PDB file of C-alpha atoms and ligand atoms in Angstrom:
ATOM      1  CA  MET A  23       0.000   0.000   0.000  1.00 67.00           C
ATOM      2  CA  LYS A  24       1.130   3.555  -0.692  1.00 78.00           C
ATOM      3  CA  ASN A  25       1.951   5.710   2.308  1.00 94.00           C
ATOM      4  CA  TYR A  26      -0.522   8.295   3.600  1.00 97.00           C
ATOM      5  CA  GLN A  27       1.227  11.187   1.862  1.00 97.00           C
ATOM      6  CA  GLU A  28       1.097   9.541  -1.567  1.00 97.00           C
ATOM      7  CA  LEU A  29      -2.482   8.446  -1.021  1.00 97.00           C
ATOM      8  CA  ILE A  30      -3.828  11.851  -0.102  1.00 98.00           C
ATOM      9  CA  GLU A  31      -1.941  13.453  -2.988  1.00 98.00           C
ATOM     10  CA  ASP A  32      -3.504  10.957  -5.421  1.00 98.00           C
ATOM     11  CA  ILE A  33      -6.999  11.529  -4.058  1.00 98.00           C
ATOM     12  CA  TYR A  34      -6.507  15.288  -4.065  1.00 98.00           C
ATOM     13  CA  LEU A  35      -5.377  15.368  -7.710  1.00 98.00           C
ATOM     14  CA  ASP A  36      -8.222  13.075  -8.783  1.00 98.00           C
ATOM     15  CA  LEU A  37     -10.851  15.140  -6.999  1.00 98.00           C
ATOM     16  CA  LYS A  38      -9.457  18.417  -8.306  1.00 97.00           C
ATOM     17  CA  LYS A  39     -10.776  17.257 -11.697  1.00 96.00           C
ATOM     18  CA  VAL A  40     -14.228  16.359 -10.396  1.00 96.00           C
ATOM     19  CA  ASP A  41     -16.978  18.892 -10.994  1.00 94.00           C
ATOM     20  CA  ASP A  42     -18.122  20.283  -7.624  1.00 95.00           C
ATOM     21  CA  ILE A  43     -21.905  20.324  -7.519  1.00 94.00           C
ATOM     22  CA  GLY A  44     -21.958  21.867  -4.034  1.00 96.00           C
ATOM     23  CA  LYS A  45     -22.653  25.477  -3.005  1.00 97.00           C
ATOM     24  CA  VAL A  46     -20.849  27.676  -0.481  1.00 97.00           C
ATOM     25  CA  ALA A  47     -22.982  28.505   2.583  1.00 97.00           C
ATOM     26  CA  ASN A  48     -24.314  32.026   2.196  1.00 94.00           C
ATOM     27  CA  TYR A  49     -26.790  32.371   5.061  1.00 95.00           C
ATOM     28  CA  ILE A  50     -23.842  33.667   7.096  1.00 96.00           C
ATOM     29  CA  PRO A  51     -22.831  36.639   4.860  1.00 96.00           C
ATOM     30  CA  GLU A  52     -19.140  36.491   5.762  1.00 96.00           C
ATOM     31  CA  LEU A  53     -18.882  32.777   4.842  1.00 96.00           C
ATOM     32  CA  ALA A  54     -20.138  33.506   1.323  1.00 97.00           C
ATOM     33  CA  LEU A  55     -16.910  35.462   0.688  1.00 97.00           C
ATOM     34  CA  VAL A  56     -14.649  32.421   1.046  1.00 97.00           C
ATOM     35  CA  ASP A  57     -12.900  31.236  -2.147  1.00 97.00           C
ATOM     36  CA  PRO A  58     -14.848  28.099  -3.140  1.00 97.00           C
ATOM     37  CA  ASN A  59     -11.747  26.556  -4.729  1.00 97.00           C
ATOM     38  CA  ASN A  60      -9.951  26.059  -1.437  1.00 98.00           C
ATOM     39  CA  PHE A  61      -9.269  22.381  -0.986  1.00 98.00           C
ATOM     40  CA  GLY A  62      -6.967  20.656   1.460  1.00 98.00           C
ATOM     41  CA  ALA A  63      -6.582  17.703   3.783  1.00 98.00           C
ATOM     42  CA  SER A  64      -4.391  16.664   6.667  1.00 98.00           C
ATOM     43  CA  ILE A  65      -3.837  13.493   8.678  1.00 98.00           C
ATOM     44  CA  THR A  66      -2.188  13.271  12.056  1.00 98.00           C
ATOM     45  CA  THR A  67      -1.454   9.796  13.372  1.00 97.00           C
ATOM     46  CA  ILE A  68      -1.446   8.773  17.015  1.00 96.00           C
ATOM     47  CA  ASN A  69       2.371   8.885  16.801  1.00 96.00           C
ATOM     48  CA  ASN A  70       2.129  12.542  15.793  1.00 95.00           C
ATOM     49  CA  GLU A  71       3.185  12.046  12.206  1.00 97.00           C
ATOM     50  CA  ASN A  72       1.530  14.603   9.967  1.00 98.00           C
ATOM     51  CA  PHE A  73       0.699  14.487   6.259  1.00 98.00           C
ATOM     52  CA  GLY A  74      -0.912  17.325   4.331  1.00 98.00           C
ATOM     53  CA  VAL A  75      -2.045  18.237   0.855  1.00 98.00           C
ATOM     54  CA  GLY A  76      -3.468  21.333  -0.920  1.00 98.00           C
ATOM     55  CA  ASP A  77      -4.673  24.162   1.316  1.00 98.00           C
ATOM     56  CA  PHE A  78      -4.069  22.199   4.508  1.00 98.00           C
ATOM     57  CA  SER A  79      -2.365  25.076   6.279  1.00 98.00           C
ATOM     58  CA  LYS A  80      -4.928  27.820   5.559  1.00 98.00           C
ATOM     59  CA  LYS A  81      -7.212  28.836   8.418  1.00 98.00           C
ATOM     60  CA  PHE A  82     -10.957  28.642   7.917  1.00 98.00           C
ATOM     61  CA  SER A  83     -14.110  28.850   9.977  1.00 98.00           C
ATOM     62  CA  ILE A  84     -14.670  25.442  11.569  1.00 98.00           C
ATOM     63  CA  GLN A  85     -18.356  26.196  12.350  1.00 98.00           C
ATOM     64  CA  SER A  86     -20.145  23.080  13.636  1.00 98.00           C
ATOM     65  CA  VAL A  87     -16.957  21.052  13.998  1.00 98.00           C
ATOM     66  CA  THR A  88     -16.573  23.135  17.170  1.00 98.00           C
ATOM     67  CA  LYS A  89     -19.603  21.329  18.602  1.00 98.00           C
ATOM     68  CA  ILE A  90     -17.373  18.356  19.403  1.00 98.00           C
ATOM     69  CA  LEU A  91     -15.160  20.623  21.510  1.00 98.00           C
ATOM     70  CA  SER A  92     -18.045  22.276  23.347  1.00 98.00           C
ATOM     71  CA  LEU A  93     -19.638  18.885  23.990  1.00 98.00           C
ATOM     72  CA  THR A  94     -16.331  17.559  25.320  1.00 98.00           C
ATOM     73  CA  LEU A  95     -15.913  20.414  27.777  1.00 98.00           C
ATOM     74  CA  ALA A  96     -19.561  20.313  28.893  1.00 98.00           C
ATOM     75  CA  TYR A  97     -19.451  16.534  29.385  1.00 98.00           C
ATOM     76  CA  LYS A  98     -16.235  16.882  31.364  1.00 98.00           C
ATOM     77  CA  LEU A  99     -17.757  19.540  33.633  1.00 98.00           C
ATOM     78  CA  GLU A 100     -21.328  18.274  33.935  1.00 98.00           C
ATOM     79  CA  GLY A 101     -20.874  14.478  33.710  1.00 98.00           C
ATOM     80  CA  GLU A 102     -23.881  12.240  33.052  1.00 98.00           C
ATOM     81  CA  LYS A 103     -26.307  14.960  34.172  1.00 98.00           C
ATOM     82  CA  LEU A 104     -25.715  16.519  30.765  1.00 98.00           C
ATOM     83  CA  TRP A 105     -28.072  13.960  29.201  1.00 98.00           C
ATOM     84  CA  GLU A 106     -30.998  15.349  31.200  1.00 98.00           C
ATOM     85  CA  ARG A 107     -30.691  18.454  29.022  1.00 98.00           C
ATOM     86  CA  VAL A 108     -29.862  16.973  25.614  1.00 98.00           C
ATOM     87  CA  ASP A 109     -30.519  13.544  24.088  1.00 98.00           C
ATOM     88  CA  VAL A 110     -28.234  11.245  22.081  1.00 98.00           C
ATOM     89  CA  GLU A 111     -30.536  10.229  19.233  1.00 98.00           C
ATOM     90  CA  PRO A 112     -30.063  11.002  15.542  1.00 98.00           C
ATOM     91  CA  SER A 113     -32.592  13.642  14.545  1.00 96.00           C
ATOM     92  CA  GLY A 114     -32.990  12.731  10.875  1.00 95.00           C
ATOM     93  CA  LYS A 115     -33.603  16.453  10.321  1.00 95.00           C
ATOM     94  CA  PRO A 116     -31.489  19.378   9.040  1.00 95.00           C
ATOM     95  CA  PHE A 117     -29.020  20.935  11.490  1.00 96.00           C
ATOM     96  CA  ASN A 118     -31.119  24.042  12.063  1.00 95.00           C
ATOM     97  CA  SER A 119     -34.564  22.435  12.300  1.00 95.00           C
ATOM     98  CA  LEU A 120     -37.119  23.592  14.864  1.00 95.00           C
ATOM     99  CA  LEU A 121     -39.570  20.835  14.103  1.00 95.00           C
ATOM    100  CA  GLN A 122     -38.979  18.224  16.798  1.00 96.00           C
ATOM    101  CA  LEU A 123     -38.427  20.593  19.684  1.00 97.00           C
ATOM    102  CA  GLU A 124     -42.099  21.197  20.396  1.00 96.00           C
ATOM    103  CA  ALA A 125     -42.947  17.479  20.596  1.00 96.00           C
ATOM    104  CA  ASP A 126     -39.777  16.849  22.645  1.00 97.00           C
ATOM    105  CA  PHE A 127     -40.578  19.654  25.148  1.00 98.00           C
ATOM    106  CA  GLY A 128     -37.457  21.642  24.355  1.00 98.00           C
ATOM    107  CA  LYS A 129     -34.986  18.770  24.807  1.00 98.00           C
ATOM    108  CA  PRO A 130     -32.854  18.654  21.632  1.00 98.00           C
ATOM    109  CA  ARG A 131     -32.300  15.245  20.023  1.00 98.00           C
ATOM    110  CA  ASN A 132     -28.497  15.453  20.184  1.00 98.00           C
ATOM    111  CA  PRO A 133     -25.626  17.877  20.899  1.00 98.00           C
ATOM    112  CA  PHE A 134     -24.619  18.251  17.217  1.00 98.00           C
ATOM    113  CA  ILE A 135     -27.753  19.847  15.813  1.00 98.00           C
ATOM    114  CA  ASN A 136     -27.909  23.586  16.486  1.00 98.00           C
ATOM    115  CA  ALA A 137     -30.595  23.222  19.177  1.00 98.00           C
ATOM    116  CA  GLY A 138     -28.429  20.744  21.104  1.00 98.00           C
ATOM    117  CA  ALA A 139     -25.246  22.765  20.692  1.00 98.00           C
ATOM    118  CA  ILE A 140     -27.030  25.862  22.006  1.00 98.00           C
ATOM    119  CA  VAL A 141     -28.123  23.944  25.122  1.00 98.00           C
ATOM    120  CA  VAL A 142     -24.532  22.718  25.537  1.00 99.00           C
ATOM    121  CA  CYS A 143     -23.406  26.381  25.352  1.00 99.00           C
ATOM    122  CA  ASP A 144     -25.916  27.215  28.073  1.00 99.00           C
ATOM    123  CA  VAL A 145     -24.484  24.421  30.269  1.00 98.00           C
ATOM    124  CA  LEU A 146     -20.977  25.785  29.679  1.00 98.00           C
ATOM    125  CA  PHE A 147     -22.141  29.315  30.356  1.00 98.00           C
ATOM    126  CA  SER A 148     -23.308  28.188  33.814  1.00 98.00           C
ATOM    127  CA  HIS A 149     -19.963  26.521  34.582  1.00 98.00           C
ATOM    128  CA  LEU A 150     -17.411  28.952  33.172  1.00 98.00           C
ATOM    129  CA  LYS A 151     -16.396  32.275  34.695  1.00 98.00           C
ATOM    130  CA  ASN A 152     -15.414  33.764  31.375  1.00 98.00           C
ATOM    131  CA  PRO A 153     -17.007  31.432  28.796  1.00 98.00           C
ATOM    132  CA  LYS A 154     -15.357  32.678  25.590  1.00 98.00           C
ATOM    133  CA  LYS A 155     -11.900  32.896  27.124  1.00 98.00           C
ATOM    134  CA  ASP A 156     -12.158  29.652  29.110  1.00 98.00           C
ATOM    135  CA  PHE A 157     -13.424  27.685  26.107  1.00 98.00           C
ATOM    136  CA  LEU A 158     -10.584  29.020  23.971  1.00 98.00           C
ATOM    137  CA  ASN A 159      -8.061  28.129  26.670  1.00 98.00           C
ATOM    138  CA  PHE A 160      -9.462  24.603  26.794  1.00 98.00           C
ATOM    139  CA  CYS A 161      -8.982  24.300  23.013  1.00 98.00           C
ATOM    140  CA  LYS A 162      -5.458  25.677  23.301  1.00 98.00           C
ATOM    141  CA  GLU A 163      -4.534  23.193  25.983  1.00 97.00           C
ATOM    142  CA  ILE A 164      -5.852  20.048  24.301  1.00 97.00           C
ATOM    143  CA  SER A 165      -4.179  20.995  21.006  1.00 97.00           C
ATOM    144  CA  ASN A 166      -1.051  22.490  22.565  1.00 96.00           C
ATOM    145  CA  ASN A 167      -1.655  25.359  20.139  1.00 97.00           C
ATOM    146  CA  ASP A 168      -1.639  28.930  21.416  1.00 97.00           C
ATOM    147  CA  THR A 169      -2.475  30.502  18.066  1.00 97.00           C
ATOM    148  CA  LEU A 170      -6.155  29.439  18.079  1.00 98.00           C
ATOM    149  CA  ASN A 171      -8.680  32.235  17.999  1.00 98.00           C
ATOM    150  CA  TYR A 172     -12.207  33.270  17.097  1.00 98.00           C
ATOM    151  CA  ASN A 173     -12.934  35.298  13.976  1.00 98.00           C
ATOM    152  CA  LYS A 174     -14.940  38.201  15.317  1.00 98.00           C
ATOM    153  CA  LYS A 175     -16.070  39.276  11.854  1.00 97.00           C
ATOM    154  CA  ILE A 176     -17.659  35.882  11.264  1.00 98.00           C
ATOM    155  CA  ALA A 177     -19.213  35.775  14.737  1.00 98.00           C
ATOM    156  CA  ASP A 178     -20.724  39.257  14.184  1.00 98.00           C
ATOM    157  CA  SER A 179     -21.871  38.324  10.700  1.00 98.00           C
ATOM    158  CA  GLU A 180     -23.679  35.267  12.006  1.00 97.00           C
ATOM    159  CA  LYS A 181     -25.188  37.285  14.851  1.00 96.00           C
ATOM    160  CA  SER A 182     -26.595  39.788  12.369  1.00 96.00           C
ATOM    161  CA  ALA A 183     -28.306  37.046  10.353  1.00 95.00           C
ATOM    162  CA  GLY A 184     -28.797  34.242  12.892  1.00 95.00           C
ATOM    163  CA  PHE A 185     -32.573  34.381  12.962  1.00 96.00           C
ATOM    164  CA  ARG A 186     -33.146  30.628  13.159  1.00 97.00           C
ATOM    165  CA  ASN A 187     -30.687  30.217  16.009  1.00 98.00           C
ATOM    166  CA  ILE A 188     -32.280  33.142  17.815  1.00 98.00           C
ATOM    167  CA  ALA A 189     -35.669  31.461  17.362  1.00 98.00           C
ATOM    168  CA  LEU A 190     -34.298  28.086  18.517  1.00 98.00           C
ATOM    169  CA  CYS A 191     -32.771  29.538  21.658  1.00 98.00           C
ATOM    170  CA  ASN A 192     -35.912  31.456  22.607  1.00 98.00           C
ATOM    171  CA  PHE A 193     -38.078  28.425  21.927  1.00 98.00           C
ATOM    172  CA  ILE A 194     -35.926  26.156  24.118  1.00 98.00           C
ATOM    173  CA  LYS A 195     -35.912  28.828  26.824  1.00 98.00           C
ATOM    174  CA  SER A 196     -39.735  28.749  26.821  1.00 98.00           C
ATOM    175  CA  PHE A 197     -39.461  25.108  27.994  1.00 98.00           C
ATOM    176  CA  GLY A 198     -36.966  26.049  30.710  1.00 98.00           C
ATOM    177  CA  ASN A 199     -34.006  24.313  29.064  1.00 98.00           C
ATOM    178  CA  ILE A 200     -31.940  27.503  28.715  1.00 98.00           C
ATOM    179  CA  LYS A 201     -30.947  28.870  32.133  1.00 98.00           C
ATOM    180  CA  ASN A 202     -28.961  31.951  31.122  1.00 98.00           C
ATOM    181  CA  SER A 203     -29.747  35.010  29.014  1.00 98.00           C
ATOM    182  CA  VAL A 204     -30.629  34.144  25.407  1.00 98.00           C
ATOM    183  CA  GLY A 205     -28.455  36.980  24.074  1.00 98.00           C
ATOM    184  CA  GLU A 206     -25.386  35.914  26.058  1.00 98.00           C
ATOM    185  CA  VAL A 207     -25.747  32.212  25.238  1.00 98.00           C
ATOM    186  CA  LEU A 208     -26.091  32.993  21.525  1.00 98.00           C
ATOM    187  CA  ASP A 209     -23.136  35.366  21.577  1.00 98.00           C
ATOM    188  CA  PHE A 210     -21.072  32.524  23.065  1.00 98.00           C
ATOM    189  CA  TYR A 211     -22.458  30.039  20.502  1.00 98.00           C
ATOM    190  CA  PHE A 212     -21.665  32.332  17.542  1.00 98.00           C
ATOM    191  CA  HIS A 213     -18.140  32.847  18.841  1.00 98.00           C
ATOM    192  CA  ILE A 214     -17.335  29.173  19.274  1.00 98.00           C
ATOM    193  CA  CYS A 215     -18.656  28.530  15.731  1.00 98.00           C
ATOM    194  CA  SER A 216     -16.314  31.238  14.407  1.00 98.00           C
ATOM    195  CA  LEU A 217     -13.212  29.468  15.715  1.00 98.00           C
ATOM    196  CA  GLU A 218     -10.627  29.240  12.935  1.00 98.00           C
ATOM    197  CA  MET A 219      -8.256  26.373  12.279  1.00 98.00           C
ATOM    198  CA  THR A 220      -6.311  24.834   9.447  1.00 98.00           C
ATOM    199  CA  CYS A 221      -6.818  21.211   8.408  1.00 98.00           C
ATOM    200  CA  LYS A 222      -3.508  20.448  10.095  1.00 98.00           C
ATOM    201  CA  GLU A 223      -4.658  22.032  13.352  1.00 98.00           C
ATOM    202  CA  LEU A 224      -7.979  20.212  13.164  1.00 98.00           C
ATOM    203  CA  SER A 225      -6.283  16.871  12.673  1.00 98.00           C
ATOM    204  CA  GLU A 226      -4.165  17.617  15.744  1.00 98.00           C
ATOM    205  CA  ILE A 227      -6.767  18.974  18.144  1.00 98.00           C
ATOM    206  CA  PHE A 228      -9.017  15.918  17.855  1.00 98.00           C
ATOM    207  CA  LEU A 229      -6.274  13.402  18.574  1.00 98.00           C
ATOM    208  CA  TYR A 230      -7.748  13.107  22.078  1.00 98.00           C
ATOM    209  CA  LEU A 231     -10.632  11.156  20.489  1.00 98.00           C
ATOM    210  CA  THR A 232      -8.315   8.583  18.900  1.00 98.00           C
ATOM    211  CA  GLU A 233      -7.118   7.095  22.180  1.00 94.00           C
ATOM    212  CA  ASP A 234      -8.654   6.004  25.461  1.00 90.00           C
ATOM    213  CA  HIS A 235      -6.092   7.720  27.666  1.00 88.00           C
ATOM    214  CA  PHE A 236      -4.976  10.866  25.885  1.00 94.00           C
ATOM    215  CA  ILE A 237      -2.852  13.165  28.053  1.00 93.00           C
ATOM    216  CA  THR A 238      -2.245  16.810  27.105  1.00 94.00           C
ATOM    217  CA  LYS A 239       1.295  18.246  26.923  1.00 92.00           C
ATOM    218  CA  LYS A 240       0.594  19.838  30.301  1.00 93.00           C
ATOM    219  CA  GLY A 241      -0.060  16.356  31.702  1.00 95.00           C
ATOM    220  CA  ASN A 242      -3.847  16.542  32.046  1.00 94.00           C
ATOM    221  CA  THR A 243      -6.444  13.980  31.017  1.00 95.00           C
ATOM    222  CA  VAL A 244      -9.090  15.443  28.682  1.00 96.00           C
ATOM    223  CA  ILE A 245     -11.983  13.028  29.236  1.00 97.00           C
ATOM    224  CA  THR A 246     -12.467   9.476  30.507  1.00 97.00           C
ATOM    225  CA  GLU A 247     -12.298   6.345  28.368  1.00 97.00           C
ATOM    226  CA  SER A 248     -16.068   5.953  28.540  1.00 97.00           C
ATOM    227  CA  GLN A 249     -16.650   9.595  27.554  1.00 98.00           C
ATOM    228  CA  THR A 250     -14.303   9.142  24.571  1.00 98.00           C
ATOM    229  CA  LYS A 251     -16.329   6.139  23.417  1.00 98.00           C
ATOM    230  CA  ARG A 252     -19.574   8.029  23.804  1.00 98.00           C
ATOM    231  CA  ILE A 253     -18.501  11.150  21.945  1.00 98.00           C
ATOM    232  CA  ASN A 254     -17.273   8.984  19.066  1.00 98.00           C
ATOM    233  CA  ALA A 255     -20.612   7.147  19.118  1.00 98.00           C
ATOM    234  CA  ILE A 256     -22.565  10.399  18.874  1.00 98.00           C
ATOM    235  CA  MET A 257     -20.306  11.548  16.034  1.00 98.00           C
ATOM    236  CA  LEU A 258     -21.018   8.347  14.132  1.00 98.00           C
ATOM    237  CA  THR A 259     -24.778   8.524  14.620  1.00 98.00           C
ATOM    238  CA  CYS A 260     -25.374  12.302  14.550  1.00 98.00           C
ATOM    239  CA  GLY A 261     -22.278  14.062  13.136  1.00 98.00           C
ATOM    240  CA  PHE A 262     -23.781  14.764   9.709  1.00 98.00           C
ATOM    241  CA  TYR A 263     -27.403  15.517  10.633  1.00 95.00           C
ATOM    242  CA  ASP A 264     -29.792  13.810   8.216  1.00 96.00           C
ATOM    243  CA  GLU A 265     -26.827  12.468   6.297  1.00 98.00           C
ATOM    244  CA  SER A 266     -25.210  10.633   9.220  1.00 98.00           C
ATOM    245  CA  GLY A 267     -26.263   7.245   7.882  1.00 98.00           C
ATOM    246  CA  GLU A 268     -24.836   8.094   4.474  1.00 98.00           C
ATOM    247  CA  PHE A 269     -21.495   9.171   5.971  1.00 98.00           C
ATOM    248  CA  ALA A 270     -21.236   5.983   8.057  1.00 98.00           C
ATOM    249  CA  PHE A 271     -22.197   3.959   4.974  1.00 98.00           C
ATOM    250  CA  ARG A 272     -19.688   5.608   2.654  1.00 98.00           C
ATOM    251  CA  VAL A 273     -16.816   6.501   4.987  1.00 98.00           C
ATOM    252  CA  GLY A 274     -17.246   4.241   8.005  1.00 98.00           C
ATOM    253  CA  LEU A 275     -15.696   6.522  10.625  1.00 98.00           C
ATOM    254  CA  PRO A 276     -17.079   8.761  13.366  1.00 98.00           C
ATOM    255  CA  GLY A 277     -16.886  12.336  12.129  1.00 98.00           C
ATOM    256  CA  LYS A 278     -18.301  15.833  12.174  1.00 98.00           C
ATOM    257  CA  SER A 279     -18.884  18.495   9.558  1.00 98.00           C
ATOM    258  CA  GLY A 280     -19.306  22.266   9.575  1.00 98.00           C
ATOM    259  CA  VAL A 281     -20.875  24.711   7.108  1.00 98.00           C
ATOM    260  CA  GLY A 282     -17.445  26.292   6.582  1.00 98.00           C
ATOM    261  CA  GLY A 283     -16.762  23.149   4.523  1.00 98.00           C
ATOM    262  CA  GLY A 284     -14.573  21.341   7.034  1.00 98.00           C
ATOM    263  CA  ILE A 285     -14.977  17.716   8.091  1.00 99.00           C
ATOM    264  CA  ILE A 286     -12.986  15.736  10.625  1.00 98.00           C
ATOM    265  CA  ALA A 287     -13.056  11.987  11.099  1.00 98.00           C
ATOM    266  CA  ILE A 288     -11.508   9.732  13.705  1.00 98.00           C
ATOM    267  CA  HIS A 289      -9.976   6.328  13.220  1.00 98.00           C
ATOM    268  CA  PRO A 290      -9.625   5.024  16.798  1.00 97.00           C
ATOM    269  CA  ASN A 291      -6.043   4.030  17.629  1.00 97.00           C
ATOM    270  CA  LYS A 292      -4.814   5.208  14.227  1.00 97.00           C
ATOM    271  CA  TYR A 293      -5.352   8.803  13.151  1.00 98.00           C
ATOM    272  CA  CYS A 294      -7.489  11.900  12.865  1.00 98.00           C
ATOM    273  CA  ILE A 295      -8.108  13.206   9.347  1.00 98.00           C
ATOM    274  CA  ALA A 296      -9.407  16.673   8.417  1.00 99.00           C
ATOM    275  CA  VAL A 297     -10.515  17.901   5.014  1.00 98.00           C
ATOM    276  CA  TRP A 298     -11.710  21.285   3.788  1.00 98.00           C
ATOM    277  CA  SER A 299     -13.659  22.197   0.672  1.00 98.00           C
ATOM    278  CA  PRO A 300     -16.205  25.023   1.120  1.00 98.00           C
ATOM    279  CA  LYS A 301     -18.905  23.901  -1.314  1.00 98.00           C
ATOM    280  CA  LEU A 302     -21.649  22.016   0.530  1.00 98.00           C
ATOM    281  CA  ASN A 303     -24.149  19.434  -0.622  1.00 98.00           C
ATOM    282  CA  LYS A 304     -27.869  19.853   0.031  1.00 96.00           C
ATOM    283  CA  LYS A 305     -27.531  18.504   3.584  1.00 97.00           C
ATOM    284  CA  GLY A 306     -24.938  21.147   4.484  1.00 97.00           C
ATOM    285  CA  ASN A 307     -21.910  18.825   4.387  1.00 98.00           C
ATOM    286  CA  SER A 308     -18.829  19.435   2.220  1.00 98.00           C
ATOM    287  CA  TYR A 309     -19.396  17.730  -1.128  1.00 98.00           C
ATOM    288  CA  LYS A 310     -15.752  17.053  -1.960  1.00 98.00           C
ATOM    289  CA  GLY A 311     -14.879  16.542   1.690  1.00 98.00           C
ATOM    290  CA  MET A 312     -17.163  13.528   1.835  1.00 98.00           C
ATOM    291  CA  LEU A 313     -15.814  12.216  -1.461  1.00 98.00           C
ATOM    292  CA  PHE A 314     -12.262  12.616  -0.201  1.00 98.00           C
ATOM    293  CA  LEU A 315     -12.905  10.664   2.972  1.00 98.00           C
ATOM    294  CA  GLU A 316     -14.831   7.964   1.166  1.00 98.00           C
ATOM    295  CA  ARG A 317     -11.889   7.421  -1.177  1.00 98.00           C
ATOM    296  CA  PHE A 318      -9.411   7.537   1.674  1.00 98.00           C
ATOM    297  CA  THR A 319     -11.059   4.822   3.765  1.00 98.00           C
ATOM    298  CA  SER A 320     -11.703   2.737   0.633  1.00 97.00           C
ATOM    299  CA  LYS A 321      -8.098   2.934  -0.570  1.00 96.00           C
ATOM    300  CA  THR A 322      -6.675   2.221   2.879  1.00 95.00           C
ATOM    301  CA  THR A 323      -9.432  -0.341   3.553  1.00 94.00           C
ATOM    302  CA  SER A 324      -9.516   1.078   7.055  1.00 91.00           C
ATOM    303  CA  SER A 325     -12.740   1.986   8.756  1.00 95.00           C
ATOM    304  CA  ILE A 326     -14.210   1.000  12.101  1.00 96.00           C
ATOM    305  CA  PHE A 327     -16.306  -1.701  10.427  1.00 94.00           C
TER     306      PHE A 327
HETATM  307  N1  LIG B 417     -22.896  28.488  13.044  1.00 72.82           N
HETATM  308  C1  LIG B 417     -23.640  27.643  12.166  1.00 72.82           C
HETATM  309  C2  LIG B 417     -25.131  27.749  12.457  1.00 72.82           C
HETATM  310  O1  LIG B 417     -25.506  27.816  13.564  1.00 72.82           O
HETATM  311  C3  LIG B 417     -23.183  26.226  12.325  1.00 72.82           C
HETATM  312  C4  LIG B 417     -23.962  25.253  11.473  1.00 72.82           C
HETATM  313  C5  LIG B 417     -23.122  24.177  10.857  1.00 72.82           C
HETATM  314  O2  LIG B 417     -21.921  24.280  10.715  1.00 72.82           O
HETATM  315  N2  LIG B 417     -23.785  23.129  10.431  1.00 72.82           N
HETATM  316  O3  LIG B 417     -25.939  27.788  11.584  1.00 72.82           O
END
């Protein structure tokens, strides 16, 4: 078998020629300005070997990929009580849907749809003294990367047009499942979505999900073995909204997408892979990103199944 570097270069060159039928997200005005031709991927193995191709060292808005990080911190701080506030079932609905919340009395189906991630932000808001700063510090520690930051322009842009999220948060609050101020929780949510990373940084920060006993450079445990298993399980079943089944079927790894066009996937005990291509399919997942990962796990014949 070819090595990872050769493999990702082959896949990259092949996919460069493929017509991209996706569309860049434009409901967040600032995201619509991103060059749709950006395309890159990066793998970091559990031994810290890194391989990259294309635009793998350009920063972009990770959007919903951040929901793994917020879930991790909330689960760490809140423990099993977290599941009283948010469920762990696939929703089978788009990421920004309001539909099920009424029937479910304001308890979101899972932490990766917007409703669930907003509740997770509310949980964090109750725990953290300075939510934006503390969340960023958590990300810096687990990745050993001090350069991470929010993109204020993108956070403000989403705030100015985030009508569905504003509706979701108010609606959940009407059921008592948001404890803090709607405005403050949303401001926090928009900021964590605006976090910027490169593919390389993404493939590094999520290494903690590839092993049962990951220890940060500062010597701290991130989450327990059982929590690692559970977050991976939710990624597999809910990471791509109403396309989670399709991703598991085609790629066969736990993963998570964002409307910035990024996707990360975890191969337990092997590697974390990140890919970025801004044009999204109809379900809001990167069109070429999914193709890239499908080819990668097919060519390496390595998936969790
Ligand atoms: N910030 C985006 C939103 O709330 C995140 C959605 C996504 O990446 N799927 O709409």
